[in-house]
PDB file of C-alpha atoms in Angstrom:
ATOM      1  CA  MET A  24       0.000   0.000   0.000  1.00 27.00           C
ATOM      2  CA  LEU A  25       1.319   3.421  -0.829  1.00 26.00           C
ATOM      3  CA  LEU A  26       1.776   5.076   2.505  1.00 25.00           C
ATOM      4  CA  ALA A  27       1.845   8.726   3.429  1.00 26.00           C
ATOM      5  CA  ALA A  28       3.395   9.384   6.788  1.00 27.00           C
ATOM      6  CA  SER A  29       2.874  12.526   8.805  1.00 26.00           C
ATOM      7  CA  ALA A  30       4.306  13.291  12.194  1.00 25.00           C
ATOM      8  CA  VAL A  31       3.141  15.649  14.887  1.00 23.00           C
ATOM      9  CA  GLY A  32       6.082  17.593  16.302  1.00 24.00           C
ATOM     10  CA  LEU A  33       7.174  17.559  19.889  1.00 21.00           C
ATOM     11  CA  VAL A  34       5.540  20.046  22.195  1.00 24.00           C
ATOM     12  CA  VAL A  35       8.138  22.219  23.815  1.00 24.00           C
ATOM     13  CA  SER A  36       7.593  22.292  27.548  1.00 26.00           C
ATOM     14  CA  CYS A  37       7.827  25.560  29.322  1.00 27.00           C
ATOM     15  CA  SER A  38       8.497  25.989  33.038  1.00 27.00           C
ATOM     16  CA  PHE A  39       6.783  28.799  34.851  1.00 27.00           C
ATOM     17  CA  ALA A  40       7.113  29.577  38.543  1.00 36.00           C
ATOM     18  CA  GLY A  41       4.899  27.262  40.584  1.00 41.00           C
ATOM     19  CA  THR A  42       3.885  24.966  37.671  1.00 39.00           C
ATOM     20  CA  GLU A  43       5.128  21.570  36.644  1.00 43.00           C
ATOM     21  CA  PRO A  44       6.750  21.332  33.225  1.00 42.00           C
ATOM     22  CA  VAL A  45       4.585  19.702  30.584  1.00 41.00           C
ATOM     23  CA  PRO A  46       6.222  16.509  29.307  1.00 43.00           C
ATOM     24  CA  PRO A  47       6.865  16.395  25.590  1.00 45.00           C
ATOM     25  CA  THR A  48       4.217  14.684  23.475  1.00 41.00           C
ATOM     26  CA  PRO A  49       5.642  11.715  21.583  1.00 42.00           C
ATOM     27  CA  PRO A  50       5.445  11.892  17.796  1.00 40.00           C
ATOM     28  CA  VAL A  51       2.361  10.308  16.301  1.00 39.00           C
ATOM     29  CA  VAL A  52       2.739   8.590  12.950  1.00 36.00           C
ATOM     30  CA  THR A  53      -0.306   7.903  10.852  1.00 34.00           C
ATOM     31  CA  THR A  54      -0.431   5.942   7.660  1.00 39.00           C
ATOM     32  CA  GLU A  55      -3.086   6.077   5.040  1.00 47.00           C
ATOM     33  CA  ALA A  56      -3.292   5.061   1.438  1.00 50.00           C
ATOM     34  CA  ASP A  57      -2.750   7.838  -1.050  1.00 60.00           C
ATOM     35  CA  PRO A  58      -5.874   7.634  -3.197  1.00 67.00           C
ATOM     36  CA  ALA A  59      -3.923   8.887  -6.219  1.00 82.00           C
ATOM     37  CA  TYR A  60      -1.898   5.659  -6.411  1.00 92.00           C
ATOM     38  CA  PRO A  61      -2.751   1.976  -6.437  1.00 94.00           C
ATOM     39  CA  PRO A  62      -1.762  -0.086  -3.369  1.00 95.00           C
ATOM     40  CA  LEU A  63       1.976  -0.712  -3.147  1.00 95.00           C
ATOM     41  CA  PRO A  64       2.699  -4.168  -4.596  1.00 96.00           C
ATOM     42  CA  THR A  65       4.551  -6.818  -2.669  1.00 96.00           C
ATOM     43  CA  VAL A  66       7.720  -8.535  -3.857  1.00 97.00           C
ATOM     44  CA  ALA A  67       5.627 -11.627  -4.641  1.00 97.00           C
ATOM     45  CA  GLU A  68       3.102  -9.614  -6.673  1.00 96.00           C
ATOM     46  CA  LEU A  69       5.804  -7.966  -8.773  1.00 96.00           C
ATOM     47  CA  ASN A  70       7.537 -11.303  -9.335  1.00 96.00           C
ATOM     48  CA  GLU A  71       4.249 -12.820 -10.512  1.00 95.00           C
ATOM     49  CA  ALA A  72       3.618  -9.881 -12.862  1.00 93.00           C
ATOM     50  CA  LEU A  73       7.130 -10.224 -14.320  1.00 92.00           C
ATOM     51  CA  ARG A  74       6.754 -13.987 -14.654  1.00 92.00           C
ATOM     52  CA  ARG A  75       3.556 -13.436 -16.627  1.00 93.00           C
ATOM     53  CA  GLY A  76       5.224 -10.657 -18.631  1.00 90.00           C
ATOM     54  CA  PHE A  77       7.956 -13.024 -19.805  1.00 88.00           C
ATOM     55  CA  ASP A  78       5.555 -15.933 -20.439  1.00 90.00           C
ATOM     56  CA  PRO A  79       5.074 -16.395 -24.214  1.00 87.00           C
ATOM     57  CA  ALA A  80       1.593 -17.872 -23.558  1.00 92.00           C
ATOM     58  CA  VAL A  81       0.228 -14.721 -21.879  1.00 93.00           C
ATOM     59  CA  PRO A  82      -1.762 -12.466 -24.265  1.00 93.00           C
ATOM     60  CA  ILE A  83       0.035  -9.316 -25.458  1.00 91.00           C
ATOM     61  CA  ASP A  84      -2.725  -7.023 -24.131  1.00 91.00           C
ATOM     62  CA  GLU A  85      -2.152  -8.299 -20.596  1.00 92.00           C
ATOM     63  CA  LYS A  86       1.604  -7.767 -20.899  1.00 92.00           C
ATOM     64  CA  ALA A  87       1.193  -4.292 -22.399  1.00 92.00           C
ATOM     65  CA  ALA A  88      -0.932  -3.188 -19.440  1.00 92.00           C
ATOM     66  CA  PHE A  89       2.115  -3.771 -17.209  1.00 92.00           C
ATOM     67  CA  VAL A  90       4.633  -1.694 -19.244  1.00 93.00           C
ATOM     68  CA  GLN A  91       4.674   2.095 -19.422  1.00 93.00           C
ATOM     69  CA  GLY A  92       4.433   3.253 -23.058  1.00 90.00           C
ATOM     70  CA  ALA A  93       3.805  -0.256 -24.432  1.00 90.00           C
ATOM     71  CA  GLU A  94       0.847   0.964 -26.469  1.00 89.00           C
ATOM     72  CA  GLU A  95       3.342   2.657 -28.802  1.00 89.00           C
ATOM     73  CA  ASP A  96       4.768  -0.682 -30.005  1.00 90.00           C
ATOM     74  CA  GLN A  97       2.943  -3.685 -28.530  1.00 84.00           C
ATOM     75  CA  GLY A  98       4.548  -6.155 -30.939  1.00 86.00           C
ATOM     76  CA  LEU A  99       7.917  -5.330 -29.453  1.00 88.00           C
ATOM     77  CA  ILE A 100       6.942  -7.001 -26.188  1.00 89.00           C
ATOM     78  CA  ASP A 101       6.783 -10.428 -27.808  1.00 88.00           C
ATOM     79  CA  GLN A 102      10.185  -9.806 -29.437  1.00 90.00           C
ATOM     80  CA  VAL A 103      11.720  -8.968 -26.048  1.00 89.00           C
ATOM     81  CA  VAL A 104      10.079 -12.061 -24.531  1.00 89.00           C
ATOM     82  CA  ALA A 105      11.452 -14.234 -27.358  1.00 89.00           C
ATOM     83  CA  ALA A 106      14.950 -12.822 -26.774  1.00 89.00           C
ATOM     84  CA  ALA A 107      14.623 -13.451 -23.025  1.00 89.00           C
ATOM     85  CA  VAL A 108      13.579 -17.054 -23.619  1.00 88.00           C
ATOM     86  CA  ALA A 109      16.394 -17.596 -26.143  1.00 89.00           C
ATOM     87  CA  ASN A 110      18.968 -16.260 -23.660  1.00 88.00           C
ATOM     88  CA  SER A 111      17.544 -17.952 -20.548  1.00 91.00           C
ATOM     89  CA  ALA A 112      16.899 -14.540 -19.012  1.00 91.00           C
ATOM     90  CA  SER A 113      14.815 -13.999 -15.893  1.00 91.00           C
ATOM     91  CA  VAL A 114      14.175 -11.253 -13.368  1.00 93.00           C
ATOM     92  CA  GLU A 115      13.575 -11.659  -9.659  1.00 96.00           C
ATOM     93  CA  ILE A 116      12.400  -8.761  -7.502  1.00 97.00           C
ATOM     94  CA  THR A 117      14.052  -8.811  -4.074  1.00 97.00           C
ATOM     95  CA  SER A 118      12.679  -5.649  -2.422  1.00 97.00           C
ATOM     96  CA  VAL A 119      10.139  -2.889  -2.922  1.00 97.00           C
ATOM     97  CA  ASP A 120      10.701   0.673  -1.727  1.00 96.00           C
ATOM     98  CA  ASP A 121       8.011   3.330  -2.053  1.00 96.00           C
ATOM     99  CA  LEU A 122       9.551   6.565  -3.332  1.00 95.00           C
ATOM    100  CA  GLY A 123       6.431   8.475  -2.285  1.00 93.00           C
ATOM    101  CA  ASP A 124       5.910  10.170  -5.635  1.00 95.00           C
ATOM    102  CA  GLY A 125       3.949   7.588  -7.585  1.00 96.00           C
ATOM    103  CA  SER A 126       7.004   5.490  -8.267  1.00 96.00           C
ATOM    104  CA  LEU A 127       8.726   2.660  -6.505  1.00 96.00           C
ATOM    105  CA  ASN A 128      12.227   1.298  -6.569  1.00 97.00           C
ATOM    106  CA  ALA A 129      12.480  -2.467  -6.705  1.00 97.00           C
ATOM    107  CA  GLY A 130      15.678  -4.322  -5.927  1.00 97.00           C
ATOM    108  CA  ALA A 131      16.072  -6.917  -8.656  1.00 96.00           C
ATOM    109  CA  THR A 132      18.343  -9.630  -9.937  1.00 96.00           C
ATOM    110  CA  LEU A 133      18.479 -10.040 -13.705  1.00 93.00           C
ATOM    111  CA  SER A 134      19.883 -13.431 -14.629  1.00 94.00           C
ATOM    112  CA  ILE A 135      21.045 -14.154 -18.164  1.00 91.00           C
ATOM    113  CA  GLY A 136      22.180 -17.668 -18.904  1.00 91.00           C
ATOM    114  CA  GLY A 137      22.335 -18.357 -15.163  1.00 92.00           C
ATOM    115  CA  GLN A 138      24.600 -15.345 -14.443  1.00 95.00           C
ATOM    116  CA  PRO A 139      22.936 -13.122 -11.783  1.00 96.00           C
ATOM    117  CA  ASN A 140      23.240  -9.346 -12.122  1.00 94.00           C
ATOM    118  CA  PRO A 141      21.841  -7.371  -9.163  1.00 96.00           C
ATOM    119  CA  GLY A 142      20.307  -3.981  -9.831  1.00 95.00           C
ATOM    120  CA  THR A 143      17.142  -1.973  -9.469  1.00 96.00           C
ATOM    121  CA  MET A 144      13.991  -1.423 -11.462  1.00 96.00           C
ATOM    122  CA  ILE A 145      11.572   1.477 -11.303  1.00 97.00           C
ATOM    123  CA  PHE A 146       7.810   1.001 -11.461  1.00 97.00           C
ATOM    124  CA  VAL A 147       5.364   3.875 -11.905  1.00 97.00           C
ATOM    125  CA  ALA A 148       1.716   4.261 -10.948  1.00 97.00           C
ATOM    126  CA  GLU A 149      -0.263   4.822 -14.129  1.00 95.00           C
ATOM    127  CA  ASP A 150      -3.893   4.137 -15.013  1.00 92.00           C
ATOM    128  CA  GLY A 151      -4.499   2.668 -11.546  1.00 94.00           C
ATOM    129  CA  VAL A 152      -1.759   0.004 -11.799  1.00 94.00           C
ATOM    130  CA  TRP A 153       1.988  -0.272 -11.242  1.00 96.00           C
ATOM    131  CA  LYS A 154       3.865  -0.459 -14.545  1.00 95.00           C
ATOM    132  CA  LEU A 155       7.458  -1.164 -15.421  1.00 94.00           C
ATOM    133  CA  SER A 156       8.919   2.264 -16.204  1.00 94.00           C
ATOM    134  CA  ARG A 157       9.597   3.202 -19.801  1.00 93.00           C
ATOM    135  CA  ASP A 158      13.319   3.558 -18.981  1.00 93.00           C
ATOM    136  CA  ASN A 159      13.506  -0.002 -17.645  1.00 92.00           C
ATOM    137  CA  ALA A 160      11.415  -1.362 -20.515  1.00 91.00           C
ATOM    138  CA  CYS A 161      13.732   0.353 -22.994  1.00 92.00           C
ATOM    139  CA  ALA A 162      16.739  -1.133 -21.190  1.00 90.00           C
ATOM    140  CA  PHE A 163      15.247  -4.592 -21.851  1.00 88.00           C
ATOM    141  CA  VAL A 164      14.754  -3.627 -25.510  1.00 90.00           C
ATOM    142  CA  ASP A 165      18.388  -2.511 -25.743  1.00 90.00           C
ATOM    143  CA  LEU A 166      19.618  -5.641 -23.945  1.00 86.00           C
ATOM    144  CA  ALA A 167      17.684  -7.763 -26.452  1.00 87.00           C
ATOM    145  CA  GLY A 168      19.428  -5.916 -29.311  1.00 89.00           C
ATOM    146  CA  LEU A 169      16.149  -4.472 -30.598  1.00 89.00           C
ATOM    147  CA  THR A 170      15.084  -0.957 -31.554  1.00 89.00           C
ATOM    148  CA  THR A 171      11.751   0.836 -31.515  1.00 88.00           C
ATOM    149  CA  PRO A 172      10.442   4.399 -31.903  1.00 86.00           C
ATOM    150  CA  ALA A 173       8.978   3.936 -28.405  1.00 87.00           C
ATOM    151  CA  CYS A 174      12.549   3.976 -27.027  1.00 89.00           C
ATOM    152  CA  PRO A 175      14.381   6.942 -28.505  1.00 83.00           C
ATOM    153  CA  VAL A 176      18.133   6.645 -28.460  1.00 74.00           C
TER     154      VAL A 176
END
């Protein structure tokens, strides 16, 4: 869940003649979902979405809904998936950190041919869902040796 935290500051206690000092009030933290963004996904949810994204049997429309800017070149998704399958590539999300601005940073391990490469991926809240950012999607396109107008050089 996307959380917005607010804290109430400490009350400064003043001491006047003949009165007891007022003890400081501890900070109060409240959390509430930001209605502008969908709930923050878990590591397991992002891993499932990526697994489906790289599954050749999953319909292209479902995959495109998970990638920012995919509507510009939907056919490219299947080409990236084919390249991932051919190179035994996989991605595993290891952590999810809310950046508080409608984006999240996900720790990830990209494995190609069994060689793990740790890094990060950015997901953005768009159309009520979390999508792989255009920059990360274009990095996959570049890694696959493909080009598209959706990913300007």
